[in-house]
PDB file of C-alpha atoms and ligand atoms in Angstrom:
ATOM      1  CA  MET A   1       9.634  -8.513 -26.701  1.00 54.00           C
ATOM      2  CA  SER A   2      11.641  -5.475 -25.722  1.00 73.00           C
ATOM      3  CA  LYS A   3      15.033  -6.203 -24.203  1.00 89.00           C
ATOM      4  CA  VAL A   4      14.801  -3.185 -21.924  1.00 95.00           C
ATOM      5  CA  TRP A   5      13.809  -5.043 -18.788  1.00 97.00           C
ATOM      6  CA  GLN A   6      16.328  -7.818 -19.113  1.00 96.00           C
ATOM      7  CA  CYS A   7      19.055  -5.277 -19.836  1.00 97.00           C
ATOM      8  CA  LEU A   8      18.422  -3.548 -16.501  1.00 97.00           C
ATOM      9  CA  GLU A   9      19.211  -6.804 -14.705  1.00 97.00           C
ATOM     10  CA  ASP A  10      22.288  -7.450 -16.826  1.00 96.00           C
ATOM     11  CA  ILE A  11      24.084  -4.178 -16.143  1.00 96.00           C
ATOM     12  CA  HIS A  12      25.799  -4.363 -12.790  1.00 93.00           C
ATOM     13  CA  GLY A  13      25.202  -1.323 -10.642  1.00 94.00           C
ATOM     14  CA  LEU A  14      22.972   0.097 -13.382  1.00 97.00           C
ATOM     15  CA  VAL A  15      25.841   2.245 -14.602  1.00 97.00           C
ATOM     16  CA  ALA A  16      27.779   1.642 -17.828  1.00 97.00           C
ATOM     17  CA  VAL A  17      29.304   3.246 -20.901  1.00 97.00           C
ATOM     18  CA  PRO A  18      26.996   3.921 -23.857  1.00 97.00           C
ATOM     19  CA  VAL A  19      28.218   0.930 -25.875  1.00 95.00           C
ATOM     20  CA  THR A  20      27.117  -1.430 -23.091  1.00 96.00           C
ATOM     21  CA  TRP A  21      23.676   0.169 -22.763  1.00 97.00           C
ATOM     22  CA  ARG A  22      23.346   0.222 -26.538  1.00 96.00           C
ATOM     23  CA  SER A  23      23.989  -3.472 -26.918  1.00 94.00           C
ATOM     24  CA  GLY A  24      21.709  -4.319 -23.990  1.00 96.00           C
ATOM     25  CA  LEU A  25      18.808  -2.089 -24.969  1.00 96.00           C
ATOM     26  CA  ALA A  26      19.159  -2.814 -28.672  1.00 90.00           C
ATOM     27  CA  GLY A  27      16.598  -0.806 -30.656  1.00 93.00           C
ATOM     28  CA  SER A  28      15.234   0.886 -27.532  1.00 95.00           C
ATOM     29  CA  PHE A  29      18.501   2.623 -26.621  1.00 96.00           C
ATOM     30  CA  GLU A  30      17.648   6.097 -27.933  1.00 96.00           C
ATOM     31  CA  VAL A  31      14.223   6.200 -26.342  1.00 97.00           C
ATOM     32  CA  PHE A  32      15.326   4.717 -23.025  1.00 97.00           C
ATOM     33  CA  HIS A  33      18.430   6.902 -22.880  1.00 97.00           C
ATOM     34  CA  ALA A  34      16.454  10.096 -23.390  1.00 97.00           C
ATOM     35  CA  ALA A  35      13.812   9.139 -20.846  1.00 97.00           C
ATOM     36  CA  TYR A  36      15.530   7.196 -18.082  1.00 98.00           C
ATOM     37  CA  LEU A  37      19.328   7.474 -18.194  1.00 98.00           C
ATOM     38  CA  ARG A  38      21.459  10.302 -16.930  1.00 98.00           C
ATOM     39  CA  THR A  39      25.104  11.166 -17.379  1.00 97.00           C
ATOM     40  CA  ARG A  40      27.416  10.959 -14.424  1.00 97.00           C
ATOM     41  CA  THR A  41      30.135  13.510 -13.830  1.00 95.00           C
ATOM     42  CA  ASP A  42      32.919  10.935 -13.609  1.00 95.00           C
ATOM     43  CA  ARG A  43      34.055   9.018 -16.676  1.00 95.00           C
ATOM     44  CA  ALA A  44      34.612   5.301 -17.211  1.00 97.00           C
ATOM     45  CA  LYS A  45      37.921   3.800 -16.072  1.00 96.00           C
ATOM     46  CA  SER A  46      37.528   0.894 -18.439  1.00 96.00           C
ATOM     47  CA  ILE A  47      35.467  -0.175 -21.414  1.00 95.00           C
ATOM     48  CA  PRO A  48      34.377  -3.596 -22.667  1.00 94.00           C
ATOM     49  CA  CYS A  49      36.594  -5.069 -25.384  1.00 93.00           C
ATOM     50  CA  PRO A  50      34.867  -5.219 -28.775  1.00 90.00           C
ATOM     51  CA  ASN A  51      36.916  -8.328 -29.622  1.00 90.00           C
ATOM     52  CA  GLY A  52      36.153 -10.158 -26.388  1.00 89.00           C
ATOM     53  CA  CYS A  53      39.790 -10.580 -25.473  1.00 91.00           C
ATOM     54  CA  GLY A  54      38.858 -11.349 -21.898  1.00 88.00           C
ATOM     55  CA  CYS A  55      39.599  -8.044 -20.177  1.00 93.00           C
ATOM     56  CA  ALA A  56      38.038  -4.644 -19.883  1.00 94.00           C
ATOM     57  CA  HIS A  57      40.349  -2.229 -21.669  1.00 95.00           C
ATOM     58  CA  GLU A  58      41.702   0.407 -19.349  1.00 96.00           C
ATOM     59  CA  VAL A  59      40.906   3.961 -20.413  1.00 97.00           C
ATOM     60  CA  VAL A  60      44.172   5.886 -20.725  1.00 96.00           C
ATOM     61  CA  GLU A  61      44.452   9.571 -21.565  1.00 95.00           C
ATOM     62  CA  HIS A  62      47.490  10.510 -23.665  1.00 94.00           C
ATOM     63  CA  ARG A  63      49.407  13.687 -23.131  1.00 94.00           C
ATOM     64  CA  ASP A  64      47.675  15.293 -26.130  1.00 93.00           C
ATOM     65  CA  GLY A  65      44.312  14.596 -24.518  1.00 91.00           C
ATOM     66  CA  SER A  66      43.421  11.693 -26.784  1.00 95.00           C
ATOM     67  CA  LEU A  67      41.844   8.625 -25.158  1.00 96.00           C
ATOM     68  CA  VAL A  68      42.599   4.968 -25.794  1.00 96.00           C
ATOM     69  CA  GLY A  69      41.412   1.694 -24.337  1.00 96.00           C
ATOM     70  CA  VAL A  70      44.414  -0.461 -23.503  1.00 95.00           C
ATOM     71  CA  CYS A  71      44.213  -4.240 -23.266  1.00 95.00           C
ATOM     72  CA  ARG A  72      45.277  -5.556 -19.872  1.00 94.00           C
ATOM     73  CA  CYS A  73      45.482  -9.202 -20.823  1.00 93.00           C
ATOM     74  CA  GLU A  74      48.631 -11.249 -20.056  1.00 90.00           C
ATOM     75  CA  PRO A  75      49.854 -11.979 -22.614  1.00 88.00           C
ATOM     76  CA  TRP A  76      48.702  -8.876 -24.402  1.00 84.00           C
ATOM     77  CA  ASN A  77      45.990  -9.630 -26.969  1.00 81.00           C
ATOM     78  CA  CYS A  78      44.476  -6.540 -28.584  1.00 91.00           C
ATOM     79  CA  GLU A  79      45.509  -3.325 -30.220  1.00 92.00           C
ATOM     80  CA  ASP A  80      44.677  -0.118 -28.344  1.00 93.00           C
ATOM     81  CA  ILE A  81      41.186   1.125 -29.112  1.00 94.00           C
ATOM     82  CA  ARG A  82      40.827   4.803 -30.003  1.00 95.00           C
ATOM     83  CA  LEU A  83      38.084   6.367 -27.921  1.00 96.00           C
ATOM     84  CA  SER A  84      36.088   9.580 -28.075  1.00 96.00           C
ATOM     85  CA  ALA A  85      34.921  11.533 -25.030  1.00 94.00           C
ATOM     86  CA  GLU A  86      31.381  10.205 -25.641  1.00 95.00           C
ATOM     87  CA  ASP A  87      32.623   6.609 -25.525  1.00 96.00           C
ATOM     88  CA  VAL A  88      33.766   6.922 -21.914  1.00 97.00           C
ATOM     89  CA  VAL A  89      30.738   8.739 -20.593  1.00 97.00           C
ATOM     90  CA  LEU A  90      29.039   6.880 -17.757  1.00 98.00           C
ATOM     91  CA  LEU A  91      25.291   6.559 -18.045  1.00 98.00           C
ATOM     92  CA  GLU A  92      23.294   5.495 -15.043  1.00 98.00           C
ATOM     93  CA  LEU A  93      19.661   4.693 -14.461  1.00 98.00           C
ATOM     94  CA  ASN A  94      17.579   7.633 -13.282  1.00 97.00           C
ATOM     95  CA  TRP A  95      15.560   5.894 -10.580  1.00 97.00           C
ATOM     96  CA  GLN A  96      13.288   8.853  -9.931  1.00 96.00           C
ATOM     97  CA  LYS A  97      12.246   9.122 -13.564  1.00 97.00           C
ATOM     98  CA  LEU A  98      11.737   5.399 -14.040  1.00 98.00           C
ATOM     99  CA  GLY A  99       9.904   5.114 -10.719  1.00 97.00           C
ATOM    100  CA  ARG A 100       7.539   7.956 -11.586  1.00 97.00           C
ATOM    101  CA  ALA A 101       6.886   6.543 -15.050  1.00 97.00           C
ATOM    102  CA  ILE A 102       6.025   3.116 -13.657  1.00 97.00           C
ATOM    103  CA  ALA A 103       3.719   4.646 -11.041  1.00 94.00           C
ATOM    104  CA  ARG A 104       2.043   6.699 -13.738  1.00 94.00           C
ATOM    105  CA  ALA A 105       1.618   3.700 -16.047  1.00 95.00           C
ATOM    106  CA  PHE A 106      -0.181   1.833 -13.286  1.00 93.00           C
ATOM    107  CA  GLY A 107      -2.204   4.879 -12.279  1.00 89.00           C
ATOM    108  CA  CYS A 108      -0.727   4.892  -8.757  1.00 88.00           C
ATOM    109  CA  ASP A 109       0.368   7.911  -6.739  1.00 86.00           C
ATOM    110  CA  ALA A 110       4.111   8.266  -7.260  1.00 89.00           C
ATOM    111  CA  LYS A 111       5.716   8.072  -3.858  1.00 90.00           C
ATOM    112  CA  LEU A 112       9.464   7.759  -4.018  1.00 92.00           C
ATOM    113  CA  GLY A 113      11.256   6.598  -0.938  1.00 92.00           C
ATOM    114  CA  GLU A 114      14.661   5.145  -0.163  1.00 92.00           C
ATOM    115  CA  LEU A 115      14.475   1.892   1.719  1.00 92.00           C
ATOM    116  CA  GLY A 116      18.192   1.571   2.401  1.00 93.00           C
ATOM    117  CA  LEU A 117      18.341  -1.618   0.350  1.00 95.00           C
ATOM    118  CA  PRO A 118      20.618  -2.117  -2.658  1.00 95.00           C
ATOM    119  CA  HIS A 119      19.045  -1.065  -5.957  1.00 97.00           C
ATOM    120  CA  THR A 120      15.604  -0.986  -4.375  1.00 97.00           C
ATOM    121  CA  MET A 121      13.183   1.866  -3.936  1.00 97.00           C
ATOM    122  CA  GLN A 122       9.593   2.471  -3.043  1.00 96.00           C
ATOM    123  CA  ILE A 123       8.132   4.093  -6.143  1.00 95.00           C
ATOM    124  CA  ALA A 124       4.427   4.348  -5.460  1.00 93.00           C
ATOM    125  CA  SER A 125       1.552   3.675  -3.177  1.00 89.00           C
ATOM    126  CA  PHE A 126      -1.558   2.052  -4.500  1.00 87.00           C
ATOM    127  CA  SER A 127      -5.016   3.123  -3.393  1.00 78.00           C
ATOM    128  CA  GLY A 128      -5.707   5.772  -0.783  1.00 67.00           C
ATOM    129  CA  ILE A 129      -4.814   3.609   2.171  1.00 63.00           C
ATOM    130  CA  GLY A 130      -1.369   3.066   0.818  1.00 75.00           C
ATOM    131  CA  LEU A 131      -0.178  -0.301  -0.384  1.00 90.00           C
ATOM    132  CA  PRO A 132       3.563   0.308  -0.888  1.00 93.00           C
ATOM    133  CA  VAL A 133       4.834  -0.501  -4.379  1.00 95.00           C
ATOM    134  CA  VAL A 134       8.550  -1.288  -4.406  1.00 97.00           C
ATOM    135  CA  LEU A 135      10.887  -1.671  -7.363  1.00 98.00           C
ATOM    136  CA  THR A 136      14.046  -3.756  -7.093  1.00 98.00           C
ATOM    137  CA  ILE A 137      16.600  -4.329  -9.827  1.00 98.00           C
ATOM    138  CA  GLN A 138      18.974  -7.166  -9.018  1.00 97.00           C
ATOM    139  CA  ASN A 139      21.603  -9.047 -11.012  1.00 96.00           C
ATOM    140  CA  GLY A 140      21.094 -12.444  -9.438  1.00 95.00           C
ATOM    141  CA  ARG A 141      18.994 -14.735  -7.326  1.00 95.00           C
ATOM    142  CA  ASP A 142      20.981 -14.099  -4.117  1.00 96.00           C
ATOM    143  CA  GLY A 143      20.555 -10.350  -4.314  1.00 96.00           C
ATOM    144  CA  PHE A 144      16.871 -10.746  -5.059  1.00 97.00           C
ATOM    145  CA  GLN A 145      16.274 -13.087  -2.155  1.00 96.00           C
ATOM    146  CA  ASN A 146      18.150 -10.790   0.188  1.00 96.00           C
ATOM    147  CA  VAL A 147      15.906  -7.890  -0.805  1.00 97.00           C
ATOM    148  CA  VAL A 148      12.754  -9.979  -0.361  1.00 97.00           C
ATOM    149  CA  GLY A 149      13.844 -10.954   3.166  1.00 96.00           C
ATOM    150  CA  GLN A 150      14.751  -7.387   4.130  1.00 96.00           C
ATOM    151  CA  LEU A 151      11.523  -5.968   2.742  1.00 96.00           C
ATOM    152  CA  ILE A 152       9.497  -8.414   4.796  1.00 95.00           C
ATOM    153  CA  ALA A 153      11.481  -7.438   7.884  1.00 94.00           C
ATOM    154  CA  ARG A 154      10.792  -3.747   7.266  1.00 93.00           C
ATOM    155  CA  LEU A 155       7.347  -3.552   5.719  1.00 91.00           C
ATOM    156  CA  ARG A 156       6.059  -6.680   7.509  1.00 89.00           C
ATOM    157  CA  GLU A 157       3.150  -7.378   5.225  1.00 85.00           C
ATOM    158  CA  ARG A 158       1.032  -6.333   2.309  1.00 89.00           C
ATOM    159  CA  PHE A 159       3.207  -4.682  -0.303  1.00 94.00           C
ATOM    160  CA  VAL A 160       3.806  -5.107  -3.988  1.00 95.00           C
ATOM    161  CA  LEU A 161       7.268  -5.911  -5.277  1.00 97.00           C
ATOM    162  CA  LEU A 162       8.174  -5.182  -8.880  1.00 98.00           C
ATOM    163  CA  ALA A 163      11.265  -6.331 -10.732  1.00 98.00           C
ATOM    164  CA  PRO A 164      12.210  -5.980 -14.396  1.00 98.00           C
ATOM    165  CA  THR A 165      11.879  -9.713 -15.069  1.00 97.00           C
ATOM    166  CA  GLY A 166      10.761 -12.764 -13.136  1.00 97.00           C
ATOM    167  CA  ARG A 167      13.934 -14.750 -13.623  1.00 96.00           C
ATOM    168  CA  PHE A 168      15.105 -14.469  -9.995  1.00 97.00           C
ATOM    169  CA  TYR A 169      11.665 -15.027  -8.551  1.00 97.00           C
ATOM    170  CA  ASP A 170      11.642 -18.643  -7.468  1.00 95.00           C
ATOM    171  CA  ALA A 171       9.450 -20.853  -5.303  1.00 95.00           C
ATOM    172  CA  HIS A 172      11.314 -19.744  -2.186  1.00 94.00           C
ATOM    173  CA  ALA A 173      10.676 -16.037  -2.820  1.00 95.00           C
ATOM    174  CA  HIS A 174       7.099 -16.817  -3.764  1.00 96.00           C
ATOM    175  CA  GLY A 175       6.574 -18.683  -0.495  1.00 95.00           C
ATOM    176  CA  LEU A 176       8.008 -15.836   1.578  1.00 95.00           C
ATOM    177  CA  LEU A 177       5.946 -13.144  -0.117  1.00 96.00           C
ATOM    178  CA  ASN A 178       2.831 -15.260  -0.006  1.00 95.00           C
ATOM    179  CA  CYS A 179       3.156 -15.633   3.769  1.00 94.00           C
ATOM    180  CA  VAL A 180       2.983 -11.873   4.272  1.00 94.00           C
ATOM    181  CA  LYS A 181       0.296 -11.320   1.633  1.00 93.00           C
ATOM    182  CA  ALA A 182       2.722  -9.449  -0.595  1.00 95.00           C
ATOM    183  CA  GLY A 183       2.606  -9.660  -4.370  1.00 95.00           C
ATOM    184  CA  PHE A 184       5.291  -9.911  -7.007  1.00 97.00           C
ATOM    185  CA  PHE A 185       5.044  -8.755 -10.602  1.00 97.00           C
ATOM    186  CA  ASN A 186       7.581  -8.582 -13.399  1.00 97.00           C
ATOM    187  CA  LEU A 187       7.531  -5.444 -15.518  1.00 97.00           C
ATOM    188  CA  GLU A 188       8.552  -7.313 -18.660  1.00 95.00           C
ATOM    189  CA  SER A 189       5.118  -8.871 -18.941  1.00 95.00           C
ATOM    190  CA  LEU A 190       3.193  -5.776 -17.861  1.00 96.00           C
ATOM    191  CA  LEU A 191       4.750  -2.664 -19.357  1.00 96.00           C
ATOM    192  CA  THR A 192       5.519  -1.504 -22.879  1.00 95.00           C
ATOM    193  CA  LEU A 193       8.030   1.242 -23.617  1.00 96.00           C
ATOM    194  CA  LEU A 194       6.364   3.605 -26.073  1.00 96.00           C
ATOM    195  CA  PRO A 195       8.341   5.606 -28.657  1.00 95.00           C
ATOM    196  CA  SER A 196       7.545   8.725 -26.604  1.00 96.00           C
ATOM    197  CA  GLY A 197       9.426   7.207 -23.667  1.00 96.00           C
ATOM    198  CA  LEU A 198       6.243   6.729 -21.655  1.00 96.00           C
ATOM    199  CA  LEU A 199       5.428   3.344 -20.228  1.00 97.00           C
ATOM    200  CA  GLN A 200       2.097   1.727 -20.909  1.00 96.00           C
ATOM    201  CA  ALA A 201       0.536  -0.928 -18.693  1.00 94.00           C
ATOM    202  CA  ARG A 202      -1.128  -3.927 -20.304  1.00 92.00           C
ATOM    203  CA  THR A 203      -3.149  -4.716 -17.189  1.00 88.00           C
ATOM    204  CA  SER A 204      -4.756  -2.267 -14.782  1.00 85.00           C
ATOM    205  CA  SER A 205      -3.205  -1.825 -11.378  1.00 85.00           C
ATOM    206  CA  GLY A 206      -6.588  -2.433  -9.759  1.00 84.00           C
ATOM    207  CA  GLU A 207      -6.708  -5.892 -11.233  1.00 87.00           C
ATOM    208  CA  LEU A 208      -3.110  -6.609 -10.251  1.00 90.00           C
ATOM    209  CA  PHE A 209      -2.708  -4.991  -6.861  1.00 91.00           C
ATOM    210  CA  SER A 210      -6.184  -5.069  -5.288  1.00 87.00           C
ATOM    211  CA  PRO A 211      -5.843  -8.623  -3.911  1.00 88.00           C
ATOM    212  CA  PHE A 212      -3.013  -7.360  -1.679  1.00 89.00           C
ATOM    213  CA  LEU A 213      -4.940  -4.506  -0.093  1.00 85.00           C
ATOM    214  CA  PRO A 214      -5.858  -4.979   3.544  1.00 77.00           C
ATOM    215  CA  GLU A 215      -9.328  -6.479   3.837  1.00 70.00           C
ATOM    216  CA  VAL A 216     -11.972  -3.971   4.795  1.00 64.00           C
ATOM    217  CA  LYS A 217     -14.075  -5.583   7.479  1.00 62.00           C
ATOM    218  CA  GLU A 218     -17.817  -5.041   7.321  1.00 63.00           C
ATOM    219  CA  PRO A 219     -18.953  -4.146  10.829  1.00 68.00           C
ATOM    220  CA  VAL A 220     -20.695  -7.067  12.508  1.00 74.00           C
ATOM    221  CA  PRO A 221     -24.349  -6.148  13.293  1.00 80.00           C
ATOM    222  CA  GLU A 222     -23.979  -7.263  16.883  1.00 82.00           C
ATOM    223  CA  GLU A 223     -20.995  -4.950  17.366  1.00 82.00           C
ATOM    224  CA  VAL A 224     -22.937  -2.064  15.869  1.00 83.00           C
ATOM    225  CA  ALA A 225     -25.827  -2.820  18.205  1.00 86.00           C
ATOM    226  CA  ARG A 226     -23.469  -2.829  21.191  1.00 86.00           C
ATOM    227  CA  GLN A 227     -21.973   0.533  20.195  1.00 85.00           C
ATOM    228  CA  VAL A 228     -25.417   2.037  19.740  1.00 86.00           C
ATOM    229  CA  LEU A 229     -26.562   0.827  23.148  1.00 87.00           C
ATOM    230  CA  ALA A 230     -23.425   2.194  24.777  1.00 86.00           C
ATOM    231  CA  LEU A 231     -24.080   5.619  23.237  1.00 85.00           C
ATOM    232  CA  ILE A 232     -27.714   5.531  24.266  1.00 85.00           C
ATOM    233  CA  GLY A 233     -26.560   4.632  27.756  1.00 84.00           C
ATOM    234  CA  GLU A 234     -24.374   7.726  27.773  1.00 82.00           C
ATOM    235  CA  LEU A 235     -27.270   9.924  26.643  1.00 78.00           C
ATOM    236  CA  HIS A 236     -29.523   8.396  29.245  1.00 78.00           C
ATOM    237  CA  SER A 237     -27.087   9.104  32.068  1.00 78.00           C
ATOM    238  CA  GLN A 238     -26.827  12.758  30.986  1.00 73.00           C
ATOM    239  CA  LYS A 239     -30.612  13.156  31.349  1.00 65.00           C
ATOM    240  CA  THR A 240     -30.716  16.754  30.227  1.00 69.00           C
ATOM    241  CA  VAL A 241     -34.360  16.757  29.140  1.00 72.00           C
ATOM    242  CA  ARG A 242     -37.526  15.590  30.806  1.00 77.00           C
ATOM    243  CA  LYS A 243     -39.887  15.498  27.887  1.00 85.00           C
ATOM    244  CA  ALA A 244     -39.379  12.654  25.404  1.00 87.00           C
ATOM    245  CA  PRO A 245     -35.810  11.843  26.380  1.00 88.00           C
ATOM    246  CA  VAL A 246     -33.673  10.556  23.526  1.00 87.00           C
ATOM    247  CA  SER A 247     -33.288   7.140  25.134  1.00 87.00           C
ATOM    248  CA  GLU A 248     -37.047   6.750  25.321  1.00 90.00           C
ATOM    249  CA  VAL A 249     -37.541   7.844  21.707  1.00 91.00           C
ATOM    250  CA  PHE A 250     -34.833   5.348  20.750  1.00 91.00           C
ATOM    251  CA  ARG A 251     -36.635   2.559  22.598  1.00 90.00           C
ATOM    252  CA  LEU A 252     -40.012   3.294  21.010  1.00 92.00           C
ATOM    253  CA  TYR A 253     -38.866   4.178  17.525  1.00 92.00           C
ATOM    254  CA  CYS A 254     -35.924   1.813  16.961  1.00 88.00           C
ATOM    255  CA  LYS A 255     -36.643  -1.124  19.234  1.00 89.00           C
ATOM    256  CA  GLU A 256     -40.447  -1.211  19.156  1.00 89.00           C
ATOM    257  CA  GLY A 257     -40.556   0.069  15.591  1.00 89.00           C
ATOM    258  CA  TYR A 258     -43.329   2.629  16.264  1.00 92.00           C
ATOM    259  CA  ALA A 259     -43.966   5.418  13.794  1.00 91.00           C
ATOM    260  CA  ALA A 260     -43.161   8.981  14.922  1.00 91.00           C
ATOM    261  CA  GLU A 261     -46.862   9.786  15.621  1.00 93.00           C
ATOM    262  CA  ARG A 262     -47.171   6.805  17.921  1.00 93.00           C
ATOM    263  CA  VAL A 263     -43.934   7.695  19.670  1.00 93.00           C
ATOM    264  CA  ALA A 264     -45.281  11.221  20.226  1.00 94.00           C
ATOM    265  CA  LYS A 265     -48.481   9.799  21.703  1.00 94.00           C
ATOM    266  CA  GLU A 266     -46.541   7.462  24.028  1.00 92.00           C
ATOM    267  CA  CYS A 267     -44.302  10.285  25.171  1.00 91.00           C
ATOM    268  CA  ARG A 268     -47.162  12.787  25.371  1.00 92.00           C
ATOM    269  CA  CYS A 269     -45.324  15.305  23.267  1.00 92.00           C
ATOM    270  CA  SER A 270     -45.622  16.802  19.812  1.00 93.00           C
ATOM    271  CA  LYS A 271     -44.503  14.936  16.711  1.00 92.00           C
ATOM    272  CA  ALA A 272     -42.131  17.824  15.994  1.00 93.00           C
ATOM    273  CA  LEU A 273     -40.297  17.069  19.207  1.00 92.00           C
ATOM    274  CA  VAL A 274     -39.999  13.407  18.239  1.00 93.00           C
ATOM    275  CA  VAL A 275     -38.586  14.433  14.867  1.00 92.00           C
ATOM    276  CA  LEU A 276     -36.103  16.663  16.665  1.00 91.00           C
ATOM    277  CA  ARG A 277     -35.098  13.790  18.934  1.00 90.00           C
ATOM    278  CA  LEU A 278     -34.613  11.525  15.904  1.00 90.00           C
ATOM    279  CA  LYS A 279     -32.331  14.162  14.421  1.00 90.00           C
ATOM    280  CA  GLN A 280     -30.345  14.242  17.648  1.00 86.00           C
ATOM    281  CA  LEU A 281     -30.129  10.460  17.560  1.00 86.00           C
ATOM    282  CA  ARG A 282     -28.822  10.542  14.024  1.00 86.00           C
ATOM    283  CA  MET A 283     -26.172  13.077  15.051  1.00 84.00           C
ATOM    284  CA  LYS A 284     -25.095  11.131  18.086  1.00 83.00           C
ATOM    285  CA  LEU A 285     -25.091   7.683  16.499  1.00 82.00           C
ATOM    286  CA  GLY A 286     -23.963   8.623  13.004  1.00 80.00           C
ATOM    287  CA  ARG A 287     -26.698   6.350  11.673  1.00 81.00           C
ATOM    288  CA  ASP A 288     -30.235   6.655  10.455  1.00 83.00           C
ATOM    289  CA  PRO A 289     -32.537   5.683  13.367  1.00 88.00           C
ATOM    290  CA  ALA A 290     -34.892   3.910  10.915  1.00 84.00           C
ATOM    291  CA  GLU A 291     -32.031   1.621   9.848  1.00 83.00           C
ATOM    292  CA  LEU A 292     -31.399   0.682  13.447  1.00 86.00           C
ATOM    293  CA  ARG A 293     -34.775  -1.073  13.527  1.00 86.00           C
ATOM    294  CA  GLN A 294     -33.084  -3.958  11.694  1.00 84.00           C
ATOM    295  CA  LEU A 295     -30.935  -4.467  14.764  1.00 85.00           C
ATOM    296  CA  SER A 296     -33.848  -4.807  17.187  1.00 84.00           C
ATOM    297  CA  SER A 297     -33.269  -8.538  17.757  1.00 84.00           C
ATOM    298  CA  HIS A 298     -29.620  -7.789  18.561  1.00 85.00           C
ATOM    299  CA  PHE A 299     -30.633  -5.040  21.006  1.00 86.00           C
ATOM    300  CA  GLU A 300     -32.924  -7.497  22.723  1.00 85.00           C
ATOM    301  CA  SER A 301     -30.411 -10.292  23.127  1.00 85.00           C
ATOM    302  CA  ILE A 302     -27.664  -7.892  24.283  1.00 84.00           C
ATOM    303  CA  GLU A 303     -29.963  -6.309  26.851  1.00 82.00           C
ATOM    304  CA  ASP A 304     -31.168  -9.699  28.002  1.00 83.00           C
ATOM    305  CA  SER A 305     -27.630 -10.838  28.645  1.00 80.00           C
ATOM    306  CA  LEU A 306     -26.861  -7.539  30.383  1.00 76.00           C
ATOM    307  CA  THR A 307     -29.959  -7.875  32.595  1.00 75.00           C
ATOM    308  CA  ASP A 308     -28.976 -11.434  33.453  1.00 72.00           C
ATOM    309  CA  SER A 309     -25.471 -10.506  34.459  1.00 68.00           C
ATOM    310  CA  ARG A 310     -26.689  -7.446  36.324  1.00 66.00           C
ATOM    311  CA  ALA A 311     -29.219  -9.520  38.200  1.00 64.00           C
ATOM    312  CA  LYS A 312     -26.495 -11.953  39.246  1.00 62.00           C
ATOM    313  CA  HIS A 313     -24.257  -9.052  40.123  1.00 58.00           C
ATOM    314  CA  ILE A 314     -26.877  -7.438  42.327  1.00 55.00           C
ATOM    315  CA  HIS A 315     -27.669 -10.744  43.884  1.00 53.00           C
ATOM    316  CA  ARG A 316     -24.072 -11.111  45.008  1.00 51.00           C
ATOM    317  CA  GLU A 317     -23.607  -7.506  46.068  1.00 48.00           C
ATOM    318  CA  SER A 318     -24.940  -5.810  49.153  1.00 45.00           C
ATOM    319  CA  ALA A 319     -28.275  -4.029  49.473  1.00 43.00           C
ATOM    320  CA  ILE A 320     -26.521  -0.669  49.181  1.00 46.00           C
ATOM    321  CA  ASP A 321     -25.989  -1.342  45.511  1.00 44.00           C
ATOM    322  CA  GLU A 322     -29.627  -2.169  45.030  1.00 42.00           C
ATOM    323  CA  SER A 323     -30.669   1.122  46.577  1.00 42.00           C
ATOM    324  CA  ARG A 324     -28.282   2.878  44.185  1.00 44.00           C
ATOM    325  CA  PHE A 325     -30.091   1.327  41.214  1.00 42.00           C
ATOM    326  CA  GLU A 326     -33.420   2.376  42.685  1.00 42.00           C
ATOM    327  CA  GLU A 327     -32.239   5.929  43.024  1.00 41.00           C
ATOM    328  CA  GLU A 328     -31.216   6.014  39.385  1.00 41.00           C
ATOM    329  CA  ASP A 329     -34.619   4.852  38.138  1.00 40.00           C
TER     330      ASP A 329
HETATM  331 ZN1   ZN B   1      40.643  -6.661 -26.061  1.00 73.37          ZN
HETATM  332 ZN1   ZN B   2      42.460  -7.778 -23.160  1.00 73.37          ZN
END
């Protein structure tokens, strides 16, 4: 397995001299360097000792411009190491490029955003409604747990957290993320670095991330029926037409289930007018009037309960209210 992902968690601050990246990335150094590392303007102040003397050799520039790495051990252990300008270059991770490549590999919309958390960035959003996909690269369990806690505080729920490996993801982190319906995935097991520098996903993002999307609630038929009745009530109170009012066509066509001809006969109008009214109903309700016939039992029970409560209401109220109802009819 490629050492790329583990290397990212081994390099503190994600910035190091080439020799450190080279040993961490092993055979993938050239490809990863070209695709995802960038050169900083400042140069290294120290370099790792090739002999493992126990210190980082301090980079010292001689008067002639030559560079050496000087051992700082007490007592002094190593000879000075001659260095070239390339040896002391600082290479750091290009978060934008890596973030975009990961988003692309998973087929998500790249959406880069700082979260104000150490070595953590939103890199994508999955699906149109936007499940945030966050990448964090930590060096230890404490840092990882801190990020998990902060993300939950900020994003509250339903996000996907990615990290190079799963080695800092323990039962505690799992429990926390599980509580807020957030998912964790390690890139090591999901992505392959191709020779071109592109990343390739072994599993589709739909398969991985879909369980963390907010549930889309199917509207409850009774709620739909209530909304429809409320809209019909509105139309009825407007009473702009005398012939075949929409509320009457609704009653005959949707509740009684009569065909358009029969509705026309009942309303003493032409079938064309009924068809027009059905069109108006469709516009107003955003639903096919024929489909609403399935809700007829719901309409009945809702209206029954309304009539009951209205009857009680009237019973308790004065006669003035009753006369108001009479006027309306
Ligand atoms: Zn040394
Ligand atoms: Zn030393």
